[in-house]
CSV table of C-alpha atoms in Angstrom, one decimal:
chain,number,residue,atom,x,y,z
A,1,UNK,CA,-33.7,-23.7,54.1
A,2,UNK,CA,-31.1,-22.9,56.8
A,3,UNK,CA,-28.2,-20.4,56.3
A,4,UNK,CA,-25.7,-23.2,55.9
A,5,UNK,CA,-27.6,-24.7,53.0
A,6,UNK,CA,-28.2,-21.3,51.3
A,7,UNK,CA,-24.5,-20.5,51.5
A,8,UNK,CA,-23.6,-23.9,49.9
A,9,UNK,CA,-26.0,-23.3,47.0
A,10,UNK,CA,-24.5,-19.9,46.3
A,11,UNK,CA,-21.0,-21.2,46.3
A,12,UNK,CA,-21.9,-23.9,43.8
A,13,UNK,CA,-23.5,-21.3,41.5
A,14,UNK,CA,-20.4,-19.1,41.6
A,15,UNK,CA,-18.2,-22.1,40.8
A,16,UNK,CA,-20.3,-23.0,37.7
A,17,UNK,CA,-20.3,-19.4,36.5
A,18,UNK,CA,-16.5,-19.3,36.9
A,19,UNK,CA,-16.0,-22.5,34.9
A,20,UNK,CA,-18.3,-21.2,32.2
A,21,UNK,CA,-16.4,-17.9,32.0
A,22,UNK,CA,-13.1,-19.7,31.8
A,23,UNK,CA,-14.4,-21.8,28.9
A,24,UNK,CA,-15.6,-18.7,27.1
A,25,UNK,CA,-12.2,-17.1,27.6
A,26,UNK,CA,-10.4,-20.1,26.3
A,27,UNK,CA,-12.7,-20.3,23.2
A,28,UNK,CA,-12.1,-16.6,22.6
A,29,UNK,CA,-8.4,-16.9,22.7
A,30,UNK,CA,-8.5,-20.0,20.4
A,31,UNK,CA,-10.6,-18.1,17.8
A,32,UNK,CA,-8.3,-15.1,17.9
A,33,UNK,CA,-5.3,-17.3,17.1
A,34,UNK,CA,-6.9,-18.8,13.9
A,35,UNK,CA,-6.0,-17.8,10.3
A,36,UNK,CA,-8.8,-16.3,8.3
A,37,UNK,CA,-8.6,-15.9,4.5
A,38,UNK,CA,-10.7,-13.3,2.8
A,39,UNK,CA,-10.8,-12.6,-1.0
A,40,UNK,CA,-11.7,-9.2,-2.5
A,41,UNK,CA,-13.5,-11.1,-5.3
A,42,UNK,CA,-14.0,-14.8,-6.2
A,43,UNK,CA,-15.0,-14.3,-9.8
A,44,UNK,CA,-13.6,-12.5,-12.8
A,45,UNK,CA,-15.0,-12.0,-16.3
A,46,UNK,CA,-12.5,-11.4,-19.1
A,47,UNK,CA,-15.3,-10.3,-21.4
A,48,UNK,CA,-14.6,-11.0,-25.1
A,49,UNK,CA,-11.1,-12.0,-26.0
A,50,UNK,CA,-9.5,-13.1,-29.3
A,51,UNK,CA,-8.1,-16.6,-29.8
A,52,UNK,CA,-5.2,-15.1,-31.7
A,53,UNK,CA,-4.2,-12.7,-28.9
A,54,UNK,CA,-2.8,-15.4,-26.7
A,55,UNK,CA,-3.2,-16.2,-23.0
A,56,UNK,CA,-4.9,-13.8,-20.6
A,57,UNK,CA,-4.4,-13.6,-16.8
A,58,UNK,CA,-6.1,-12.1,-13.7
A,59,UNK,CA,-4.8,-11.8,-10.2
A,60,UNK,CA,-7.1,-12.5,-7.2
A,61,UNK,CA,-6.0,-10.8,-4.0
A,62,UNK,CA,-6.7,-12.2,-0.5
A,63,UNK,CA,-6.1,-10.8,3.0
A,64,UNK,CA,-5.2,-12.6,6.2
A,65,UNK,CA,-7.8,-11.3,8.7
A,66,UNK,CA,-6.8,-13.8,11.4
A,67,UNK,CA,-4.1,-13.9,14.1
A,68,UNK,CA,-1.6,-16.4,12.6
A,69,UNK,CA,0.1,-16.6,9.2
A,70,UNK,CA,-1.7,-18.1,6.2
A,71,UNK,CA,0.0,-20.7,4.1
A,72,UNK,CA,-1.5,-21.5,0.7
A,73,UNK,CA,-1.0,-25.2,0.3
A,74,UNK,CA,-2.2,-25.8,-3.2
A,75,UNK,CA,-4.2,-24.3,-6.1
A,76,UNK,CA,-5.8,-26.9,-8.5
A,77,UNK,CA,-7.5,-25.9,-11.8
A,78,UNK,CA,-10.4,-27.4,-13.6
A,79,UNK,CA,-8.5,-28.0,-16.9
A,80,UNK,CA,-5.1,-28.0,-18.4
A,81,UNK,CA,-5.9,-24.8,-20.3
A,82,UNK,CA,-5.8,-22.9,-17.0
A,83,UNK,CA,-2.5,-22.3,-15.1
A,84,UNK,CA,-2.0,-20.7,-11.8
A,85,UNK,CA,0.6,-19.1,-9.6
A,86,UNK,CA,0.3,-18.0,-6.0
A,87,UNK,CA,2.1,-16.5,-3.0
A,88,UNK,CA,4.4,-19.2,-1.7
A,89,UNK,CA,5.6,-17.6,1.5
A,90,UNK,CA,3.4,-17.4,4.6
A,91,UNK,CA,1.1,-14.3,4.6
A,92,UNK,CA,1.2,-12.6,8.0
A,93,UNK,CA,-1.9,-11.3,9.8
A,94,UNK,CA,-3.2,-8.2,8.2
A,95,UNK,CA,-1.1,-8.7,5.0
A,96,UNK,CA,-2.2,-9.7,1.5
A,97,UNK,CA,-1.4,-12.6,-0.8
A,98,UNK,CA,-2.1,-13.3,-4.5
A,99,UNK,CA,-3.5,-16.0,-6.7
A,100,UNK,CA,-2.9,-15.5,-10.4
A,101,UNK,CA,-5.0,-17.4,-13.0
A,102,UNK,CA,-3.9,-17.7,-16.6
A,103,UNK,CA,-6.2,-18.9,-19.5
A,104,UNK,CA,-4.9,-20.0,-22.9
A,105,UNK,CA,-7.7,-19.6,-25.5
A,106,UNK,CA,-5.9,-21.4,-28.3
A,107,UNK,CA,-8.2,-24.0,-29.8
A,108,UNK,CA,-11.0,-23.1,-27.3
A,109,UNK,CA,-13.4,-20.7,-29.1
A,110,UNK,CA,-16.7,-19.4,-27.7
A,111,UNK,CA,-17.8,-19.1,-24.0
A,112,UNK,CA,-15.8,-20.6,-21.1
A,113,UNK,CA,-16.0,-20.9,-17.4
A,114,UNK,CA,-13.1,-22.3,-15.4
A,115,UNK,CA,-12.4,-22.8,-11.7
A,116,UNK,CA,-9.4,-22.7,-9.4
A,117,UNK,CA,-9.6,-24.4,-6.0
A,118,UNK,CA,-7.4,-22.7,-3.3
A,119,UNK,CA,-6.5,-24.8,-0.3
A,120,UNK,CA,-4.8,-23.3,2.8
A,121,UNK,CA,-4.6,-23.5,6.6
A,122,UNK,CA,-7.1,-20.6,6.7
A,123,UNK,CA,-10.8,-20.4,7.4
A,124,UNK,CA,-12.4,-21.5,5.1
A,125,UNK,CA,-9.9,-24.3,4.3
A,126,UNK,CA,-10.8,-24.2,0.6
A,127,UNK,CA,-12.1,-21.4,-1.7
A,128,UNK,CA,-13.2,-21.8,-5.3
A,129,UNK,CA,-12.4,-19.0,-7.7
A,130,UNK,CA,-14.0,-18.6,-11.2
A,131,UNK,CA,-12.8,-17.1,-14.4
A,132,UNK,CA,-15.1,-16.8,-17.5
A,133,UNK,CA,-15.3,-15.1,-20.8
A,134,UNK,CA,-16.0,-15.5,-24.5
A,135,UNK,CA,-13.3,-16.3,-27.1
A,136,UNK,CA,-13.7,-15.1,-30.7
A,137,UNK,CA,-12.3,-17.8,-32.9
A,138,UNK,CA,-9.2,-17.6,-35.1
A,139,UNK,CA,-10.0,-16.4,-38.6
A,140,UNK,CA,-8.2,-18.7,-41.0
A,141,UNK,CA,-6.1,-17.3,-43.8
A,142,UNK,CA,-6.4,-18.6,-47.4
A,143,UNK,CA,-3.1,-20.5,-46.8
A,144,UNK,CA,-4.7,-22.4,-43.9
A,145,UNK,CA,-7.9,-23.1,-45.7
A,146,UNK,CA,-6.6,-24.1,-49.1
A,147,UNK,CA,-3.5,-25.9,-47.9
A,148,UNK,CA,-3.2,-28.6,-50.5
A,149,UNK,CA,-1.2,-27.0,-53.2
A,150,UNK,CA,-1.3,-27.6,-57.0
A,151,UNK,CA,1.1,-25.1,-58.5
A,152,UNK,CA,-0.2,-21.6,-57.9
A,153,UNK,CA,-3.6,-23.0,-56.6
A,154,UNK,CA,-4.7,-24.6,-53.4
A,155,UNK,CA,-7.7,-26.8,-52.3
A,156,UNK,CA,-9.2,-27.8,-49.0
A,157,UNK,CA,-7.1,-31.0,-48.8
A,158,UNK,CA,-6.7,-34.0,-51.1
A,159,UNK,CA,-9.5,-36.1,-49.6
A,160,UNK,CA,-13.2,-35.2,-50.1
A,161,UNK,CA,-16.2,-37.1,-48.7
A,162,UNK,CA,-19.7,-37.0,-50.3
A,163,UNK,CA,-21.1,-39.3,-47.5
A,164,UNK,CA,-24.0,-41.4,-48.7
A,165,UNK,CA,-25.6,-41.1,-52.2
A,166,UNK,CA,-28.2,-43.3,-53.9
A,167,UNK,CA,-28.3,-45.3,-57.1
A,168,UNK,CA,-30.8,-43.0,-58.7
A,169,UNK,CA,-30.3,-39.4,-60.0
A,170,UNK,CA,-27.2,-37.2,-60.0
A,171,UNK,CA,-25.4,-36.0,-56.9
A,172,UNK,CA,-23.3,-32.8,-56.9
A,173,UNK,CA,-20.7,-31.2,-54.7
A,174,UNK,CA,-18.3,-28.2,-55.2
A,175,UNK,CA,-14.6,-28.1,-55.3
A,176,UNK,CA,-13.1,-24.7,-54.3
A,177,UNK,CA,-9.7,-23.7,-55.7
A,178,UNK,CA,-7.8,-20.6,-54.6
A,179,UNK,CA,-5.3,-18.8,-56.8
A,180,UNK,CA,-2.4,-17.6,-54.7
A,181,UNK,CA,-0.7,-15.8,-57.6
A,182,UNK,CA,-1.2,-12.2,-58.6
A,183,UNK,CA,-2.5,-12.9,-62.1
A,184,UNK,CA,-5.2,-14.9,-63.8
A,185,UNK,CA,-4.4,-18.6,-64.0
A,186,UNK,CA,-6.0,-21.7,-65.6
A,187,UNK,CA,-6.7,-24.9,-63.7
A,188,UNK,CA,-8.2,-28.1,-65.1
A,189,UNK,CA,-9.8,-31.4,-63.8
A,190,UNK,CA,-8.8,-34.4,-65.9
A,191,UNK,CA,-8.7,-38.2,-65.6
A,192,UNK,CA,-11.9,-38.9,-63.6
A,193,UNK,CA,-14.1,-42.0,-63.7
A,194,UNK,CA,-16.9,-42.5,-66.3
A,195,UNK,CA,-19.7,-42.1,-63.7
A,196,UNK,CA,-18.4,-38.6,-62.8
A,197,UNK,CA,-18.7,-35.3,-64.7
A,198,UNK,CA,-17.2,-31.8,-64.0
A,199,UNK,CA,-18.3,-28.3,-64.8
A,200,UNK,CA,-16.3,-26.6,-66.2
A,201,UNK,CA,-13.4,-28.8,-67.0
A,202,UNK,CA,-11.1,-25.8,-67.1
A,203,UNK,CA,-11.5,-22.8,-64.8
A,204,UNK,CA,-9.9,-19.3,-65.1
A,205,UNK,CA,-9.4,-17.7,-61.7
A,206,UNK,CA,-8.1,-14.1,-61.0
A,207,UNK,CA,-5.1,-13.6,-58.8
A,208,UNK,CA,-5.9,-13.8,-55.1
A,209,UNK,CA,-9.4,-15.0,-55.7
A,210,UNK,CA,-11.3,-18.3,-55.3
A,211,UNK,CA,-13.2,-20.3,-58.0
A,212,UNK,CA,-15.1,-23.5,-57.9
A,213,UNK,CA,-15.8,-26.6,-60.0
A,214,UNK,CA,-19.0,-28.6,-59.8
A,215,UNK,CA,-18.4,-32.4,-59.3
A,216,UNK,CA,-21.4,-34.5,-60.4
A,217,UNK,CA,-21.8,-38.3,-59.7
A,218,UNK,CA,-24.4,-40.2,-61.6
A,219,UNK,CA,-25.6,-42.9,-59.1
A,220,UNK,CA,-27.0,-45.1,-61.8
A,221,UNK,CA,-23.6,-45.4,-63.5
A,222,UNK,CA,-21.6,-46.3,-60.3
A,223,UNK,CA,-20.6,-50.0,-60.8
A,224,UNK,CA,-21.2,-51.3,-57.3
A,225,UNK,CA,-22.8,-50.5,-53.9
A,226,UNK,CA,-21.2,-49.7,-50.6
A,227,UNK,CA,-18.0,-47.6,-50.1
A,228,UNK,CA,-16.4,-46.2,-53.2
A,229,UNK,CA,-13.3,-44.2,-53.8
A,230,UNK,CA,-12.1,-42.6,-57.0
A,231,UNK,CA,-9.3,-40.3,-58.1
A,232,UNK,CA,-9.5,-37.0,-60.0
A,233,UNK,CA,-6.4,-35.4,-61.4
A,234,UNK,CA,-6.0,-31.6,-61.0
A,235,UNK,CA,-3.7,-29.9,-63.4
A,236,UNK,CA,-2.1,-26.4,-63.4
A,237,UNK,CA,0.6,-25.8,-66.0
A,238,UNK,CA,3.1,-28.6,-65.7
A,239,UNK,CA,1.9,-29.5,-62.2
A,240,UNK,CA,-0.6,-32.4,-61.7
A,241,UNK,CA,-1.8,-33.7,-58.4
A,242,UNK,CA,-4.5,-36.2,-57.3
A,243,UNK,CA,-7.7,-35.6,-55.4
A,244,UNK,CA,-9.7,-38.5,-53.9
A,245,UNK,CA,-13.4,-38.6,-53.7
A,246,UNK,CA,-15.2,-41.1,-51.4
A,247,UNK,CA,-18.9,-41.9,-51.0
A,248,UNK,CA,-21.2,-44.8,-50.0
A,249,UNK,CA,-23.7,-45.9,-52.6
A,250,UNK,CA,-27.0,-47.2,-51.3
A,251,UNK,CA,-30.4,-48.1,-52.9
A,252,UNK,CA,-32.9,-45.3,-53.5
A,253,UNK,CA,-36.2,-45.7,-51.6
A,254,UNK,CA,-37.9,-42.5,-52.7
A,255,UNK,CA,-40.3,-44.5,-54.9
A,256,UNK,CA,-41.6,-46.5,-51.9
A,257,UNK,CA,-44.7,-44.8,-50.5
A,258,UNK,CA,-45.7,-47.4,-47.9
A,259,UNK,CA,-42.6,-48.9,-46.2
A,260,UNK,CA,-44.8,-51.5,-44.4
A,261,UNK,CA,-45.2,-53.1,-47.8
A,262,UNK,CA,-41.5,-53.2,-48.5
A,263,UNK,CA,-38.9,-55.9,-48.1
A,264,UNK,CA,-37.7,-56.5,-44.6
A,265,UNK,CA,-34.7,-58.6,-43.6
A,266,UNK,CA,-34.4,-60.7,-40.5
A,267,UNK,CA,-31.2,-62.4,-39.3
A,268,UNK,CA,-31.5,-65.1,-36.6
A,269,UNK,CA,-27.8,-64.6,-35.9
A,270,UNK,CA,-25.9,-61.4,-36.8
A,271,UNK,CA,-22.8,-61.9,-34.7
A,272,UNK,CA,-21.5,-65.4,-34.0
A,273,UNK,CA,-18.7,-66.6,-31.7
A,274,UNK,CA,-17.2,-69.8,-33.0
A,275,UNK,CA,-15.1,-70.4,-29.9
A,276,UNK,CA,-11.6,-71.9,-30.2
A,277,UNK,CA,-10.3,-73.3,-33.5
A,278,UNK,CA,-7.0,-74.5,-34.8
A,279,UNK,CA,-5.1,-71.8,-36.6
A,280,UNK,CA,-4.2,-72.3,-40.2
A,281,UNK,CA,-7.4,-74.2,-40.9
A,282,UNK,CA,-10.4,-73.2,-43.0
A,283,UNK,CA,-13.6,-72.3,-41.0
A,284,UNK,CA,-17.1,-72.5,-42.5
A,285,UNK,CA,-20.3,-71.0,-41.2
A,286,UNK,CA,-23.8,-70.5,-42.7
A,287,UNK,CA,-25.8,-67.3,-42.0
A,288,UNK,CA,-29.6,-67.5,-42.5
A,289,UNK,CA,-31.3,-64.5,-44.1
A,290,UNK,CA,-35.1,-64.3,-43.9
A,291,UNK,CA,-37.5,-62.0,-45.6
A,292,UNK,CA,-40.3,-61.0,-43.2
A,293,UNK,CA,-41.5,-58.2,-45.4
A,294,UNK,CA,-44.2,-58.0,-48.1
A,295,UNK,CA,-41.9,-57.4,-51.2
A,296,UNK,CA,-39.0,-59.4,-52.6
A,297,UNK,CA,-35.8,-58.9,-50.7
A,298,UNK,CA,-32.7,-58.3,-52.8
A,299,UNK,CA,-29.1,-58.8,-51.6
A,300,UNK,CA,-27.4,-56.3,-53.8
A,301,UNK,CA,-23.9,-56.8,-52.5
A,302,UNK,CA,-22.0,-59.0,-50.0
A,303,UNK,CA,-18.6,-57.6,-49.1
A,304,UNK,CA,-16.1,-59.2,-46.7
A,305,UNK,CA,-13.7,-57.3,-44.5
A,306,UNK,CA,-10.6,-59.1,-46.0
A,307,UNK,CA,-9.5,-61.3,-48.9
A,308,UNK,CA,-9.2,-64.2,-46.5
A,309,UNK,CA,-13.0,-64.7,-46.5
A,310,UNK,CA,-15.3,-65.9,-49.3
A,311,UNK,CA,-19.1,-65.7,-49.3
A,312,UNK,CA,-21.7,-67.4,-51.5
A,313,UNK,CA,-25.5,-67.0,-51.5
A,314,UNK,CA,-28.0,-69.7,-52.4
A,315,UNK,CA,-30.3,-66.9,-53.6
A,316,UNK,CA,-29.8,-63.2,-54.1
A,317,UNK,CA,-33.5,-62.5,-54.2
A,318,UNK,CA,-35.8,-63.8,-51.5
A,319,UNK,CA,-39.6,-64.0,-51.8
A,320,UNK,CA,-41.8,-62.7,-48.9
A,321,UNK,CA,-41.8,-65.3,-46.2
A,322,UNK,CA,-38.8,-67.1,-47.7
A,323,UNK,CA,-35.2,-67.4,-46.7
A,324,UNK,CA,-31.7,-68.1,-48.1
A,325,UNK,CA,-28.3,-69.1,-46.8
A,326,UNK,CA,-25.1,-67.1,-46.9
A,327,UNK,CA,-22.2,-69.5,-46.9
A,328,UNK,CA,-19.0,-68.1,-45.4
A,329,UNK,CA,-15.5,-69.6,-45.7
A,330,UNK,CA,-12.7,-68.1,-43.7
A,331,UNK,CA,-9.1,-69.1,-44.4
A,332,UNK,CA,-7.3,-68.5,-41.0
A,333,UNK,CA,-3.8,-68.9,-42.3
A,334,UNK,CA,-1.6,-66.1,-40.9
A,335,UNK,CA,-4.0,-65.3,-38.1
A,336,UNK,CA,-3.7,-66.1,-34.4
A,337,UNK,CA,-5.5,-65.3,-31.1
A,338,UNK,CA,-8.8,-63.6,-30.9
A,339,UNK,CA,-9.9,-62.6,-34.5
A,340,UNK,CA,-12.9,-60.6,-35.7
A,341,UNK,CA,-14.1,-60.5,-39.3
A,342,UNK,CA,-17.2,-59.0,-40.9
A,343,UNK,CA,-19.5,-59.3,-43.9
A,344,UNK,CA,-21.3,-56.2,-45.0
A,345,UNK,CA,-24.6,-56.7,-46.9
A,346,UNK,CA,-26.4,-54.0,-49.0
A,347,UNK,CA,-30.1,-54.7,-49.2
A,348,UNK,CA,-33.3,-53.2,-50.7
A,349,UNK,CA,-34.7,-53.0,-47.2
A,350,UNK,CA,-35.5,-49.3,-46.5
A,351,UNK,CA,-35.3,-49.9,-42.7
A,352,UNK,CA,-31.8,-51.3,-42.9
A,353,UNK,CA,-30.1,-50.9,-46.3
A,354,UNK,CA,-26.7,-51.8,-44.8
A,355,UNK,CA,-26.3,-54.7,-42.4
A,356,UNK,CA,-23.0,-56.0,-40.9
A,357,UNK,CA,-22.6,-59.7,-39.9
A,358,UNK,CA,-19.8,-60.5,-37.5
A,359,UNK,CA,-17.7,-63.6,-36.8
A,360,UNK,CA,-15.4,-64.0,-33.8
A,361,UNK,CA,-13.0,-66.9,-33.3
A,362,UNK,CA,-10.0,-67.7,-31.1
A,363,UNK,CA,-7.2,-69.3,-33.1
A,364,UNK,CA,-4.7,-71.4,-31.2
């Protein structure tokens, strides 16, 4: 290579090196001008706090380690129980800003973990902060527990559910009563249905203490299946108030050892759409009920969802392999638009003792 060519090559290399150095310098200046956000901590554990003590708060501190001011644009929280506040003015390089998280434990017992997402013009553009802890629940006072008052006494409300019971045997529940006075008082249960008994009928309770009655329902004496509701009158002195007890009575299947040999219902159509019909007219439809089991199938009750419907069965007991027809008549007077009605059946089928048939119609 001659001297002229060698000189040209060296000049080209120097030019490339100069360009590369200029680019590095520019990149360095650009990086120095950026905002950099740095938090001392991104998590805080409140430990154990009491629900009754009210809201708690913690302040997260961040520093601007960049070369331009940081502006916190928004702080979003993971739920409405967490509030936040933050430094609104620009945070200058080398200075600090704050993000304050507040958590309200009311109605939120036990462990919690909540997050706050901080968005800014800094690097990184978003930071997620976490607060956590464990809330010990509010301890209810007697006034909160026994809020339904009968004179000096209180009970846990006026409505009491016994859920599902069977038509065999006796089923018991307790009724707690709290005496809010400072002396012994008498309280009695009177006027309850014949299938119910109470022990004792009259209870003596010391002041500030709680006593209990035993409520017993004899399933064999309940007059009909499905949902039942009855009233019990509670009396203290001259004050009398009603309590309501509700339950669903179903057949007892404890005597069936082999359910494969029991009755089993099959419905070709459980829910039917009758399309459009003229309102104010009577609609009829026949449901078929088949017994595909190995014992007689008994339809113990057929109950409609309104007085506008009537049902009639050809047979209430179906032999194995047999079937019957349930005739439905729906008086649509007073109804318009899309209308849904139901028929609830109580069966001696242990696999499905309660079956609901549905009818949908558009009345125009």
